[in-house]
CSV table of C-alpha atoms in Angstrom, one decimal:
chain,number,residue,atom,x,y,z
A,1023,MET,CA,-45.1,21.7,-85.7
A,1024,GLY,CA,-42.1,23.1,-87.6
A,1025,SER,CA,-38.5,23.1,-86.5
A,1026,LYS,CA,-37.9,24.2,-82.9
A,1027,PRO,CA,-34.9,23.9,-80.5
A,1028,ALA,CA,-34.4,20.5,-79.2
A,1029,LEU,CA,-34.7,21.9,-75.6
A,1030,THR,CA,-38.4,22.5,-76.0
A,1031,LYS,CA,-40.7,19.6,-75.7
A,1032,VAL,CA,-43.9,18.4,-77.2
A,1033,TYR,CA,-46.7,17.5,-74.8
A,1034,ILE,CA,-49.6,15.3,-75.8
A,1035,LEU,CA,-52.6,15.7,-73.6
A,1036,ASP,CA,-55.0,12.9,-72.6
A,1037,THR,CA,-58.7,13.7,-72.1
A,1038,ASN,CA,-58.6,13.4,-68.4
A,1039,VAL,CA,-56.0,16.2,-68.2
A,1040,LEU,CA,-58.5,18.6,-69.8
A,1041,LEU,CA,-61.3,17.4,-67.5
A,1042,HIS,CA,-59.1,17.9,-64.5
A,1043,ASP,CA,-58.0,21.3,-65.7
A,1044,PRO,CA,-59.8,22.7,-68.7
A,1045,LEU,CA,-57.1,25.4,-69.1
A,1046,ALA,CA,-54.3,22.9,-69.0
A,1047,VAL,CA,-53.1,23.9,-72.5
A,1048,TYR,CA,-51.7,27.1,-71.0
A,1049,GLN,CA,-49.5,25.4,-68.4
A,1050,PHE,CA,-46.6,24.2,-70.5
A,1051,GLN,CA,-44.6,27.5,-70.8
A,1052,GLU,CA,-42.5,27.6,-74.0
A,1053,HIS,CA,-43.2,24.0,-75.0
A,1054,ASP,CA,-45.7,22.8,-77.7
A,1055,VAL,CA,-49.0,21.1,-77.0
A,1056,VAL,CA,-50.7,18.5,-79.1
A,1057,ILE,CA,-54.4,17.5,-78.8
A,1058,PRO,CA,-55.2,14.2,-80.5
A,1059,MET,CA,-58.5,14.1,-82.4
A,1060,THR,CA,-59.7,11.2,-80.2
A,1061,VAL,CA,-59.5,13.6,-77.2
A,1062,LEU,CA,-61.9,16.0,-78.9
A,1063,GLU,CA,-64.3,13.1,-79.6
A,1064,GLU,CA,-64.2,12.0,-75.9
A,1065,LEU,CA,-64.9,15.6,-74.8
A,1066,ASP,CA,-67.8,15.7,-77.2
A,1067,ARG,CA,-69.3,12.6,-75.7
A,1068,ILE,CA,-68.9,13.9,-72.2
A,1069,LYS,CA,-70.1,17.5,-72.6
A,1070,ASP,CA,-73.9,16.7,-72.7
A,1071,ARG,CA,-74.0,14.5,-69.7
A,1072,HIS,CA,-75.9,15.8,-66.6
A,1073,LYS,CA,-72.8,15.8,-64.5
A,1074,ASP,CA,-70.3,18.3,-63.1
A,1075,VAL,CA,-67.5,16.9,-65.2
A,1076,SER,CA,-69.5,17.9,-68.3
A,1077,ARG,CA,-69.1,21.5,-67.4
A,1078,ASP,CA,-65.3,21.1,-67.4
A,1079,ALA,CA,-65.5,19.4,-70.8
A,1080,ARG,CA,-67.5,22.3,-72.2
A,1081,VAL,CA,-65.0,24.8,-70.8
A,1082,ALA,CA,-62.1,22.8,-72.4
A,1083,ILE,CA,-63.9,22.8,-75.8
A,1084,ARG,CA,-64.6,26.6,-75.6
A,1085,THR,CA,-61.0,27.2,-74.7
A,1086,LEU,CA,-59.8,25.3,-77.8
A,1087,GLU,CA,-62.4,27.0,-80.0
A,1088,ASN,CA,-61.1,30.4,-78.9
A,1089,ILE,CA,-57.5,29.4,-79.7
A,1090,PHE,CA,-58.3,28.0,-83.2
A,1091,ALA,CA,-61.2,30.4,-84.1
A,1092,GLU,CA,-59.2,32.2,-86.9
A,1093,ALA,CA,-56.9,29.4,-87.9
A,1094,SER,CA,-56.9,27.6,-91.2
A,1095,PRO,CA,-57.1,23.8,-91.3
A,1096,GLU,CA,-53.4,23.7,-92.3
A,1097,LEU,CA,-52.4,26.0,-89.4
A,1098,ILE,CA,-54.4,23.9,-86.9
A,1099,GLN,CA,-52.3,20.9,-87.9
A,1100,GLU,CA,-49.1,22.9,-88.0
A,1101,GLY,CA,-49.7,24.7,-84.7
A,1102,VAL,CA,-51.2,27.9,-83.5
A,1103,PRO,CA,-49.2,30.2,-81.1
A,1104,LEU,CA,-50.6,30.0,-77.6
A,1105,ALA,CA,-49.2,33.5,-76.8
A,1106,ASN,CA,-51.8,35.0,-79.0
A,1107,ALA,CA,-54.7,33.3,-77.2
A,1108,SER,CA,-53.9,34.1,-73.6
A,1109,GLU,CA,-52.0,36.5,-71.4
A,1110,THR,CA,-50.4,33.6,-69.5
A,1111,HIS,CA,-46.8,32.6,-69.7
A,1112,ALA,CA,-47.5,30.1,-72.5
A,1113,SER,CA,-45.4,30.8,-75.5
A,1114,GLY,CA,-45.3,27.5,-77.5
A,1115,LYS,CA,-47.8,26.3,-80.1
A,1116,ILE,CA,-50.8,24.1,-79.9
A,1117,ALA,CA,-51.9,21.7,-82.7
A,1118,ILE,CA,-54.6,19.1,-83.3
A,1119,PHE,CA,-53.3,15.8,-84.5
A,1120,ALA,CA,-55.6,13.7,-86.7
A,1121,ASP,CA,-54.7,10.3,-85.2
A,1122,HIS,CA,-57.3,8.5,-87.3
A,1123,THR,CA,-55.1,9.0,-90.4
A,1124,LEU,CA,-52.3,6.8,-89.0
A,1125,ASP,CA,-51.7,3.8,-91.3
A,1126,GLN,CA,-51.8,0.3,-89.8
A,1127,GLN,CA,-48.0,0.0,-89.7
A,1128,ALA,CA,-47.8,3.0,-87.4
A,1129,LYS,CA,-50.1,1.5,-84.8
A,1130,ASN,CA,-48.8,-0.5,-81.9
A,1131,PHE,CA,-52.3,-1.2,-80.4
A,1132,THR,CA,-55.6,-1.9,-82.0
A,1133,ALA,CA,-57.7,1.3,-82.5
A,1134,ASP,CA,-60.7,-0.1,-80.6
A,1135,GLU,CA,-60.1,1.9,-77.4
A,1136,PRO,CA,-59.6,5.7,-77.2
A,1137,ASP,CA,-56.6,5.2,-74.9
A,1138,ASN,CA,-55.0,3.0,-77.5
A,1139,ARG,CA,-55.5,5.5,-80.3
A,1140,ILE,CA,-53.9,8.3,-78.1
A,1141,ILE,CA,-50.9,6.0,-77.3
A,1142,ASN,CA,-50.5,5.2,-81.0
A,1143,ALA,CA,-50.5,8.9,-81.8
A,1144,ALA,CA,-47.9,9.6,-79.0
A,1145,LEU,CA,-45.6,6.8,-80.3
A,1146,TYR,CA,-45.9,8.1,-83.9
A,1147,LEU,CA,-45.2,11.7,-82.8
A,1148,GLN,CA,-42.2,10.5,-80.8
A,1149,LYS,CA,-40.6,9.2,-83.9
A,1150,GLN,CA,-41.6,12.2,-86.1
A,1151,HIS,CA,-40.2,14.8,-83.7
A,1152,GLN,CA,-36.8,13.3,-82.9
A,1153,PRO,CA,-34.5,14.5,-81.3
A,1154,ARG,CA,-37.1,16.6,-79.4
A,1155,THR,CA,-38.6,15.1,-76.3
A,1156,VAL,CA,-42.2,14.0,-76.7
A,1157,VAL,CA,-44.2,13.5,-73.5
A,1158,LEU,CA,-47.6,11.9,-73.1
A,1159,VAL,CA,-49.5,13.6,-70.2
A,1160,THR,CA,-52.3,11.6,-68.6
A,1161,LYS,CA,-53.8,11.1,-65.1
A,1162,ASP,CA,-54.6,7.5,-65.9
A,1163,ILE,CA,-52.0,5.3,-64.2
A,1164,ASN,CA,-52.8,2.2,-66.3
A,1165,MET,CA,-52.5,4.3,-69.5
A,1166,ARG,CA,-49.1,5.5,-68.3
A,1167,LEU,CA,-48.0,1.9,-67.8
A,1168,LYS,CA,-49.3,0.8,-71.2
A,1169,ALA,CA,-47.5,3.7,-72.9
A,1170,LYS,CA,-44.2,3.0,-71.2
A,1171,GLY,CA,-44.5,-0.7,-72.0
A,1172,ALA,CA,-45.1,0.2,-75.7
A,1173,GLY,CA,-41.9,2.2,-75.9
A,1174,MET,CA,-43.0,5.7,-75.0
A,1175,SER,CA,-40.0,7.3,-73.3
A,1176,GLY,CA,-41.8,10.4,-71.9
A,1177,VAL,CA,-44.9,9.7,-69.8
A,1178,GLU,CA,-46.0,12.0,-67.0
A,1179,ASP,CA,-48.9,12.8,-64.6
A,1180,TYR,CA,-50.3,16.3,-64.9
A,1181,ARG,CA,-48.9,18.1,-61.9
A,1182,SER,CA,-49.2,21.8,-62.5
A,1183,ASP,CA,-51.9,22.2,-59.9
A,1184,GLN,CA,-50.0,20.2,-57.2
A,1185,LEU,CA,-48.6,22.4,-54.5
A,1186,ILE,CA,-46.9,19.5,-52.8
A,1187,ASP,CA,-45.3,16.3,-54.1
A,1188,ASP,CA,-46.2,14.1,-51.1
A,1189,ILE,CA,-49.2,14.2,-48.8
A,1190,GLN,CA,-46.8,13.7,-45.8
A,1191,PHE,CA,-45.6,17.3,-46.3
A,1192,LEU,CA,-49.0,18.8,-46.1
A,1193,ALA,CA,-49.3,21.5,-43.5
A,1194,LYS,CA,-50.9,20.1,-40.3
A,1195,GLY,CA,-51.8,23.5,-38.8
A,1196,PHE,CA,-49.6,23.1,-35.7
A,1197,ASN,CA,-45.9,22.7,-34.8
A,1198,HIS,CA,-45.3,20.1,-32.0
A,1199,LEU,CA,-41.9,21.0,-30.5
A,1200,GLU,CA,-39.8,18.4,-28.7
A,1201,GLY,CA,-39.0,19.2,-25.1
A,1202,SER,CA,-39.9,22.5,-23.6
A,1203,PHE,CA,-40.7,25.6,-25.7
A,1204,TRP,CA,-39.3,28.0,-23.1
A,1205,GLY,CA,-36.1,25.9,-22.9
A,1206,ARG,CA,-35.4,27.0,-26.5
A,1207,VAL,CA,-36.1,30.7,-25.9
A,1208,LYS,CA,-33.2,33.0,-24.8
A,1209,THR,CA,-34.8,36.4,-25.5
A,1210,CYS,CA,-38.5,37.2,-25.5
A,1211,ASP,CA,-40.5,40.4,-25.4
A,1212,SER,CA,-44.0,39.9,-23.8
A,1213,VAL,CA,-46.9,42.4,-23.7
A,1214,THR,CA,-50.4,42.0,-22.3
A,1215,GLN,CA,-53.4,43.4,-24.1
A,1216,GLY,CA,-56.6,43.0,-22.0
A,1217,ARG,CA,-56.8,39.3,-21.3
A,1218,ASP,CA,-54.4,38.3,-24.0
A,1219,THR,CA,-50.6,37.9,-23.8
A,1220,PHE,CA,-48.3,38.1,-26.8
A,1221,HIS,CA,-44.7,37.0,-27.0
A,1222,THR,CA,-42.2,38.2,-29.7
A,1223,ILE,CA,-39.4,35.7,-30.3
A,1224,PRO,CA,-36.5,35.4,-32.8
A,1225,ALA,CA,-37.6,33.9,-36.2
A,1226,GLU,CA,-35.0,31.2,-36.1
A,1227,LEU,CA,-36.7,29.4,-33.2
A,1228,LEU,CA,-39.5,28.1,-35.4
A,1229,GLU,CA,-39.1,26.4,-38.8
A,1230,SER,CA,-41.5,27.6,-41.6
A,1231,PRO,CA,-44.1,29.4,-39.5
A,1232,TYR,CA,-47.4,30.6,-41.0
A,1233,ILE,CA,-50.3,32.7,-39.8
A,1234,ASN,CA,-52.6,31.0,-37.2
A,1235,GLN,CA,-50.2,28.0,-36.9
A,1236,TYR,CA,-50.5,26.5,-33.4
A,1237,ILE,CA,-47.4,25.9,-31.3
A,1238,ILE,CA,-47.3,23.2,-28.6
A,1239,ASP,CA,-44.6,21.2,-26.8
A,1240,ASP,CA,-44.0,18.1,-24.9
A,1241,THR,CA,-44.4,19.7,-21.5
A,1242,GLN,CA,-48.2,20.0,-21.9
A,1243,SER,CA,-48.1,23.4,-20.3
A,1244,PHE,CA,-47.5,25.7,-23.3
A,1245,ALA,CA,-49.8,26.5,-26.3
A,1246,ALA,CA,-49.7,29.5,-28.6
A,1247,ARG,CA,-50.7,30.6,-32.0
A,1248,VAL,CA,-48.7,32.5,-34.6
A,1249,VAL,CA,-50.3,35.9,-35.2
A,1250,ARG,CA,-47.5,37.7,-37.1
A,1251,TYR,CA,-44.0,37.0,-38.4
A,1252,ASP,CA,-41.3,38.2,-40.7
A,1253,GLU,CA,-37.6,37.3,-41.3
A,1254,GLN,CA,-36.5,38.6,-38.0
A,1255,GLN,CA,-39.2,37.7,-35.4
A,1256,ILE,CA,-42.4,35.9,-34.7
A,1257,GLU,CA,-45.3,37.1,-32.6
A,1258,LEU,CA,-47.2,34.5,-30.7
A,1259,GLN,CA,-50.5,34.7,-28.8
A,1260,ASP,CA,-50.2,32.7,-25.6
A,1261,LEU,CA,-53.2,30.5,-25.4
A,1262,GLY,CA,-52.2,28.4,-22.4
A,1263,TYR,CA,-52.4,24.6,-22.6
A,1264,GLU,CA,-54.9,24.3,-19.7
A,1265,ARG,CA,-57.1,27.2,-21.0
A,1266,LEU,CA,-57.0,25.6,-24.5
A,1267,MET,CA,-58.1,22.2,-23.1
A,1268,GLY,CA,-60.9,24.1,-21.2
A,1269,ARG,CA,-62.6,25.2,-24.4
A,1270,THR,CA,-66.2,24.0,-24.7
A,1271,ALA,CA,-69.0,24.3,-27.3
A,1272,TRP,CA,-72.6,23.1,-26.8
A,1273,GLY,CA,-71.5,20.9,-23.9
A,1274,ILE,CA,-68.6,19.3,-25.9
A,1275,HIS,CA,-65.1,19.3,-24.3
A,1276,PRO,CA,-61.9,18.4,-26.2
A,1277,LYS,CA,-60.5,14.9,-25.6
A,1278,ASN,CA,-57.0,15.8,-26.7
A,1279,ILE,CA,-55.0,18.9,-27.6
A,1280,TYR,CA,-55.8,18.5,-31.3
A,1281,GLN,CA,-59.5,18.8,-30.7
A,1282,ALA,CA,-58.7,21.8,-28.4
A,1283,MET,CA,-56.9,23.6,-31.2
A,1284,ALA,CA,-59.8,22.9,-33.6
A,1285,LEU,CA,-62.3,24.2,-31.0
A,1286,ASP,CA,-60.2,27.4,-30.6
A,1287,ALA,CA,-60.2,28.0,-34.4
A,1288,LEU,CA,-63.9,27.1,-34.8
A,1289,LEU,CA,-65.1,29.4,-32.0
A,1290,ASP,CA,-63.0,32.4,-33.2
A,1291,PRO,CA,-65.2,34.7,-35.3
A,1292,ASN,CA,-62.1,36.4,-36.8
A,1293,ILE,CA,-61.1,33.1,-38.5
A,1294,GLU,CA,-63.4,32.9,-41.5
A,1295,LEU,CA,-62.1,29.6,-42.9
A,1296,VAL,CA,-61.4,26.6,-40.8
A,1297,ILE,CA,-60.0,23.4,-42.4
A,1298,LEU,CA,-60.2,20.2,-40.4
A,1299,THR,CA,-58.5,17.1,-41.7
A,1300,GLY,CA,-57.7,13.7,-40.1
A,1301,PRO,CA,-58.8,10.1,-39.9
A,1302,ALA,CA,-62.3,8.8,-39.4
A,1303,GLY,CA,-63.4,9.1,-35.8
A,1304,CYS,CA,-61.2,12.0,-34.8
A,1305,GLY,CA,-64.2,14.3,-34.2
A,1306,LYS,CA,-64.3,16.6,-37.2
A,1307,THR,CA,-68.0,16.6,-37.7
A,1308,LEU,CA,-68.9,16.5,-34.0
A,1309,LEU,CA,-66.7,19.6,-33.3
A,1310,ALA,CA,-68.0,21.5,-36.3
A,1311,MET,CA,-71.6,21.0,-35.5
A,1312,ALA,CA,-71.2,21.7,-31.8
A,1313,CYS,CA,-69.5,25.0,-32.6
A,1314,ALA,CA,-72.2,25.8,-35.2
A,1315,LEU,CA,-74.9,25.4,-32.6
A,1316,GLU,CA,-72.9,27.4,-30.0
A,1317,LEU,CA,-72.2,30.3,-32.4
A,1318,VAL,CA,-75.7,30.5,-33.8
A,1319,ILE,CA,-77.9,29.8,-30.8
A,1320,GLU,CA,-75.9,30.7,-27.7
A,1321,ARG,CA,-73.8,33.5,-29.0
A,1322,GLY,CA,-76.0,34.8,-31.9
A,1323,ILE,CA,-72.9,35.6,-34.1
A,1324,TYR,CA,-74.4,33.9,-37.2
A,1325,SER,CA,-78.1,33.7,-38.3
A,1326,LYS,CA,-78.1,30.2,-39.7
A,1327,VAL,CA,-76.2,27.0,-40.4
A,1328,ILE,CA,-75.9,25.7,-43.9
A,1329,VAL,CA,-74.7,22.1,-44.2
A,1330,THR,CA,-73.5,20.7,-47.5
A,1331,ARG,CA,-71.3,18.0,-49.0
A,1332,ASN,CA,-70.5,16.5,-52.3
A,1333,THR,CA,-73.1,13.9,-53.4
A,1334,PRO,CA,-71.9,10.7,-55.2
A,1335,GLU,CA,-70.5,10.8,-58.7
A,1336,ILE,CA,-68.2,13.7,-57.7
A,1337,ALA,CA,-71.0,16.1,-56.7
A,1338,GLU,CA,-72.8,15.5,-60.0
A,1339,SER,CA,-76.2,14.3,-59.0
A,1340,ILE,CA,-78.5,13.8,-56.1
A,1341,GLY,CA,-80.5,11.3,-58.1
A,1342,PHE,CA,-84.2,10.6,-58.1
A,1343,LEU,CA,-84.9,10.4,-54.4
A,1344,PRO,CA,-88.4,11.7,-53.6
A,1345,GLY,CA,-89.0,15.0,-51.8
A,1346,SER,CA,-87.5,18.4,-51.6
A,1347,GLU,CA,-83.8,19.3,-52.0
A,1348,GLU,CA,-83.3,18.9,-48.2
A,1349,GLU,CA,-85.1,15.6,-48.1
A,1350,LYS,CA,-83.0,14.3,-51.0
A,1351,MET,CA,-79.8,15.4,-49.2
A,1352,MET,CA,-80.7,13.7,-45.9
A,1353,PRO,CA,-79.1,10.2,-46.8
A,1354,TRP,CA,-75.8,11.9,-47.8
A,1355,LEU,CA,-75.8,14.0,-44.6
A,1356,ALA,CA,-76.6,11.2,-42.2
A,1357,ALA,CA,-73.2,11.8,-40.5
A,1358,VAL,CA,-74.5,15.3,-39.5
A,1359,THR,CA,-77.8,14.1,-38.2
A,1360,ASP,CA,-76.0,11.3,-36.3
A,1361,THR,CA,-73.9,14.0,-34.7
A,1362,LEU,CA,-76.9,16.0,-33.7
A,1363,GLU,CA,-78.3,12.9,-32.1
A,1364,VAL,CA,-75.1,12.4,-30.1
A,1365,LEU,CA,-75.2,16.0,-28.9
A,1366,HIS,CA,-78.8,15.5,-27.6
A,1367,HIS,CA,-79.0,11.8,-26.7
A,1368,ASN,CA,-79.4,12.6,-23.0
A,1369,ASP,CA,-82.5,14.8,-23.6
A,1370,GLU,CA,-85.8,13.6,-22.4
A,1371,SER,CA,-87.2,13.7,-25.9
A,1372,MET,CA,-84.4,13.5,-28.4
A,1373,ASP,CA,-86.6,13.8,-31.5
A,1374,GLY,CA,-88.3,16.9,-30.0
A,1375,SER,CA,-84.9,18.4,-29.2
A,1376,LEU,CA,-83.6,17.8,-32.7
A,1377,HIS,CA,-86.6,19.4,-34.3
A,1378,TYR,CA,-86.4,22.4,-32.0
A,1379,ILE,CA,-82.6,22.8,-32.5
A,1380,MET,CA,-82.8,22.5,-36.3
A,1381,ASP,CA,-85.5,25.2,-36.3
A,1382,LYS,CA,-83.8,27.4,-33.7
A,1383,ALA,CA,-80.4,27.3,-35.5
A,1384,ASN,CA,-82.1,27.5,-38.9
A,1385,ILE,CA,-80.1,24.5,-40.1
A,1386,GLN,CA,-80.4,24.1,-43.9
A,1387,PHE,CA,-79.2,21.1,-45.9
A,1388,LYS,CA,-78.0,22.1,-49.3
A,1389,SER,CA,-76.5,20.3,-52.3
A,1390,VAL,CA,-73.2,21.5,-53.7
A,1391,ASN,CA,-74.8,21.5,-57.1
A,1392,PHE,CA,-77.0,24.5,-56.2
A,1393,MET,CA,-74.3,26.6,-54.4
A,1394,ARG,CA,-73.0,28.2,-57.6
A,1395,GLY,CA,-74.4,31.7,-58.1
A,1396,ARG,CA,-75.5,32.2,-54.5
A,1397,SER,CA,-74.3,34.9,-52.1
A,1398,ILE,CA,-74.4,33.6,-48.5
A,1399,GLN,CA,-74.4,36.2,-45.8
A,1400,ASN,CA,-74.0,35.9,-42.0
A,1401,SER,CA,-74.0,32.1,-42.0
A,1402,PHE,CA,-72.0,29.2,-40.6
A,1403,VAL,CA,-71.3,27.0,-43.6
A,1404,PHE,CA,-70.2,23.5,-42.9
A,1405,LEU,CA,-68.8,21.6,-45.9
A,1406,ASP,CA,-68.3,17.9,-45.1
A,1407,GLU,CA,-66.4,15.2,-47.0
A,1408,CYS,CA,-64.7,17.8,-49.2
A,1409,GLN,CA,-61.7,15.6,-50.0
A,1410,ASN,CA,-63.8,14.5,-53.0
A,1411,LEU,CA,-64.1,18.0,-54.4
A,1412,THR,CA,-61.7,19.5,-56.9
A,1413,ALA,CA,-60.0,22.9,-56.3
A,1414,SER,CA,-62.4,24.6,-58.8
A,1415,GLN,CA,-65.4,23.2,-56.9
A,1416,LEU,CA,-64.1,24.4,-53.6
A,1417,LYS,CA,-63.3,27.7,-55.1
A,1418,THR,CA,-66.9,28.0,-56.2
A,1419,ILE,CA,-68.2,27.4,-52.7
A,1420,ILE,CA,-65.6,29.7,-51.0
A,1421,THR,CA,-66.5,32.6,-53.4
A,1422,ARG,CA,-70.1,32.2,-52.4
A,1423,CYS,CA,-69.4,33.2,-48.8
A,1424,GLY,CA,-70.3,36.8,-48.3
A,1425,GLU,CA,-69.8,39.2,-45.4
A,1426,GLY,CA,-70.1,37.7,-41.9
A,1427,THR,CA,-69.9,34.1,-43.0
A,1428,LYS,CA,-67.7,31.4,-41.6
A,1429,LEU,CA,-66.8,28.3,-43.7
A,1430,VAL,CA,-65.7,25.0,-42.2
A,1431,CYS,CA,-64.2,22.4,-44.5
A,1432,CYS,CA,-63.8,18.8,-43.2
A,1433,GLY,CA,-62.3,15.8,-44.9
A,1434,ASN,CA,-60.3,12.7,-44.7
A,1435,LEU,CA,-57.7,12.4,-47.4
A,1436,SER,CA,-57.4,8.7,-47.1
A,1437,GLN,CA,-61.1,8.3,-48.1
A,1438,ILE,CA,-61.2,9.7,-51.6
A,1439,ASP,CA,-63.9,8.2,-53.8
A,1440,SER,CA,-63.4,10.3,-56.9
A,1441,ASN,CA,-61.9,8.8,-60.1
A,1442,TYR,CA,-60.2,12.1,-60.9
A,1443,LEU,CA,-58.5,12.9,-57.6
A,1444,THR,CA,-55.7,11.7,-55.4
A,1445,ALA,CA,-54.7,12.9,-52.0
A,1446,VAL,CA,-52.2,15.3,-53.6
A,1447,THR,CA,-54.6,16.7,-56.2
A,1448,SER,CA,-57.6,16.9,-53.9
A,1449,GLY,CA,-59.2,20.3,-53.5
A,1450,LEU,CA,-58.8,19.9,-49.8
A,1451,THR,CA,-55.1,19.6,-50.1
A,1452,TYR,CA,-55.1,22.6,-52.4
A,1453,ILE,CA,-56.9,24.9,-50.0
A,1454,VAL,CA,-54.8,23.8,-47.0
A,1455,GLU,CA,-51.6,25.0,-48.9
A,1456,ARG,CA,-53.2,28.0,-50.6
A,1457,PHE,CA,-54.8,29.5,-47.4
A,1458,LYS,CA,-52.2,28.6,-44.8
A,1459,ASN,CA,-50.8,32.2,-44.9
A,1460,PHE,CA,-54.2,33.9,-45.0
A,1461,GLU,CA,-54.8,35.6,-41.7
A,1462,GLY,CA,-58.5,34.7,-41.8
A,1463,SER,CA,-57.9,30.9,-42.0
A,1464,ALA,CA,-56.7,28.1,-39.8
A,1465,ASN,CA,-56.0,24.5,-40.4
A,1466,VAL,CA,-55.9,21.7,-37.9
A,1467,TYR,CA,-55.0,18.0,-38.5
A,1468,LEU,CA,-56.9,16.1,-35.8
A,1469,ASN,CA,-54.3,13.5,-34.9
A,1470,GLY,CA,-55.7,10.4,-33.3
A,1471,VAL,CA,-59.0,8.5,-33.3
A,1472,VAL,CA,-61.1,9.1,-30.2
A,1473,ARG,CA,-64.4,7.5,-31.3
A,1474,SER,CA,-63.7,3.9,-30.1
A,1475,ARG,CA,-61.1,1.2,-29.6
A,1476,LEU,CA,-62.5,-0.6,-32.7
A,1477,ALA,CA,-62.2,2.5,-34.9
A,1478,SER,CA,-58.7,3.3,-33.6
A,1479,PHE,CA,-57.5,-0.3,-34.3
A,1480,ALA,CA,-59.0,-0.3,-37.8
A,1481,GLU,CA,-57.3,3.0,-38.6
A,1482,GLN,CA,-53.9,1.7,-37.6
A,1483,GLU,CA,-54.1,-1.9,-38.8
A,1484,LEU,CA,-56.3,-2.0,-41.9
């Protein structure tokens, strides 16, 4: 790739990086990027599958085609400037390396496996580009271990889309202060607007505030929500601890302050996006469905409820189950129908109540596969199990929400089934961080299992 300053690096991308982010080639600033021929072959095998990951493979292939469209074979091997292909901050070069041409002496592993061929190419390029740093970028943990064991000095995970380094730093949606809130406050301006009271306090009293962050303390008498802030001051809406605990939706009352904060956000029509995270059994689905029925049937704010979730194989297929789309989705949405049964288990005829409620609330069960291209108006959209969705899949759903629509995203980051995601790279984590300063969103981590002693013990001990 020519002579370049030793300070710039050479990044070799594995196939899973381009599947995770098809535009990853533009994320390496002034550094050079190399795509082994084996990666192109793997993308070619994946692109025709009837799966969502195939779409990402096709996007990656088209991106590379646009970059190399006018380049000669010699220039492709030497490197094409990325700056000419995009308006991003990328200013290095990108090249395709014919790893099949390596002679036997240059190979550390047998060439039977694609991963082995990519590692062989990385080790060869590491020698060829000395003293420049050569880095193999892959999301495959085992491949990173193999490469390091074979002598690859630079091996990294792809992290450009990670907004946090550790899931423990993820915004929880609330700030639990030790002791008394009012014991910290020396000066405060309070105003009353109708039934609402607002307090303006100095900014230094709260660390890293953001819009719609809830504030509670140990006294169990104070609860508020951040409505505005700047470098000098923070404006809080006083919610009142007892009033917050008194929230109710479709006969459901909160069992703890975390559920109370979630109910407050779910029932507020001015909050268009509510993100509920937390362990299994903390009440995410129950609260979301209770509020959906309350807002559609009792208050008439929305005209229908759309329930969706990712189906197995990373939202790629709903299989060959018989029936309509809704009938195919029923096995994957059993958690929602279970919740509806809980909400109406005391009715004289539970089955009759369920059919009436599903018709009255116009509850529709949809597959994520068919959300692309829609425009959803005046609806309560409930997206369950979204920890298994990528940021791009969640963006697709969020951008489908039109005027008068509320989106509720629920997920448990300790129950990720996707081969391509971790808790840090999950789309759920991504939207929590991206939307935390959007005035139309709220996030609540439902701390504590309330379903049963058995579930609580399993969550803590297993």
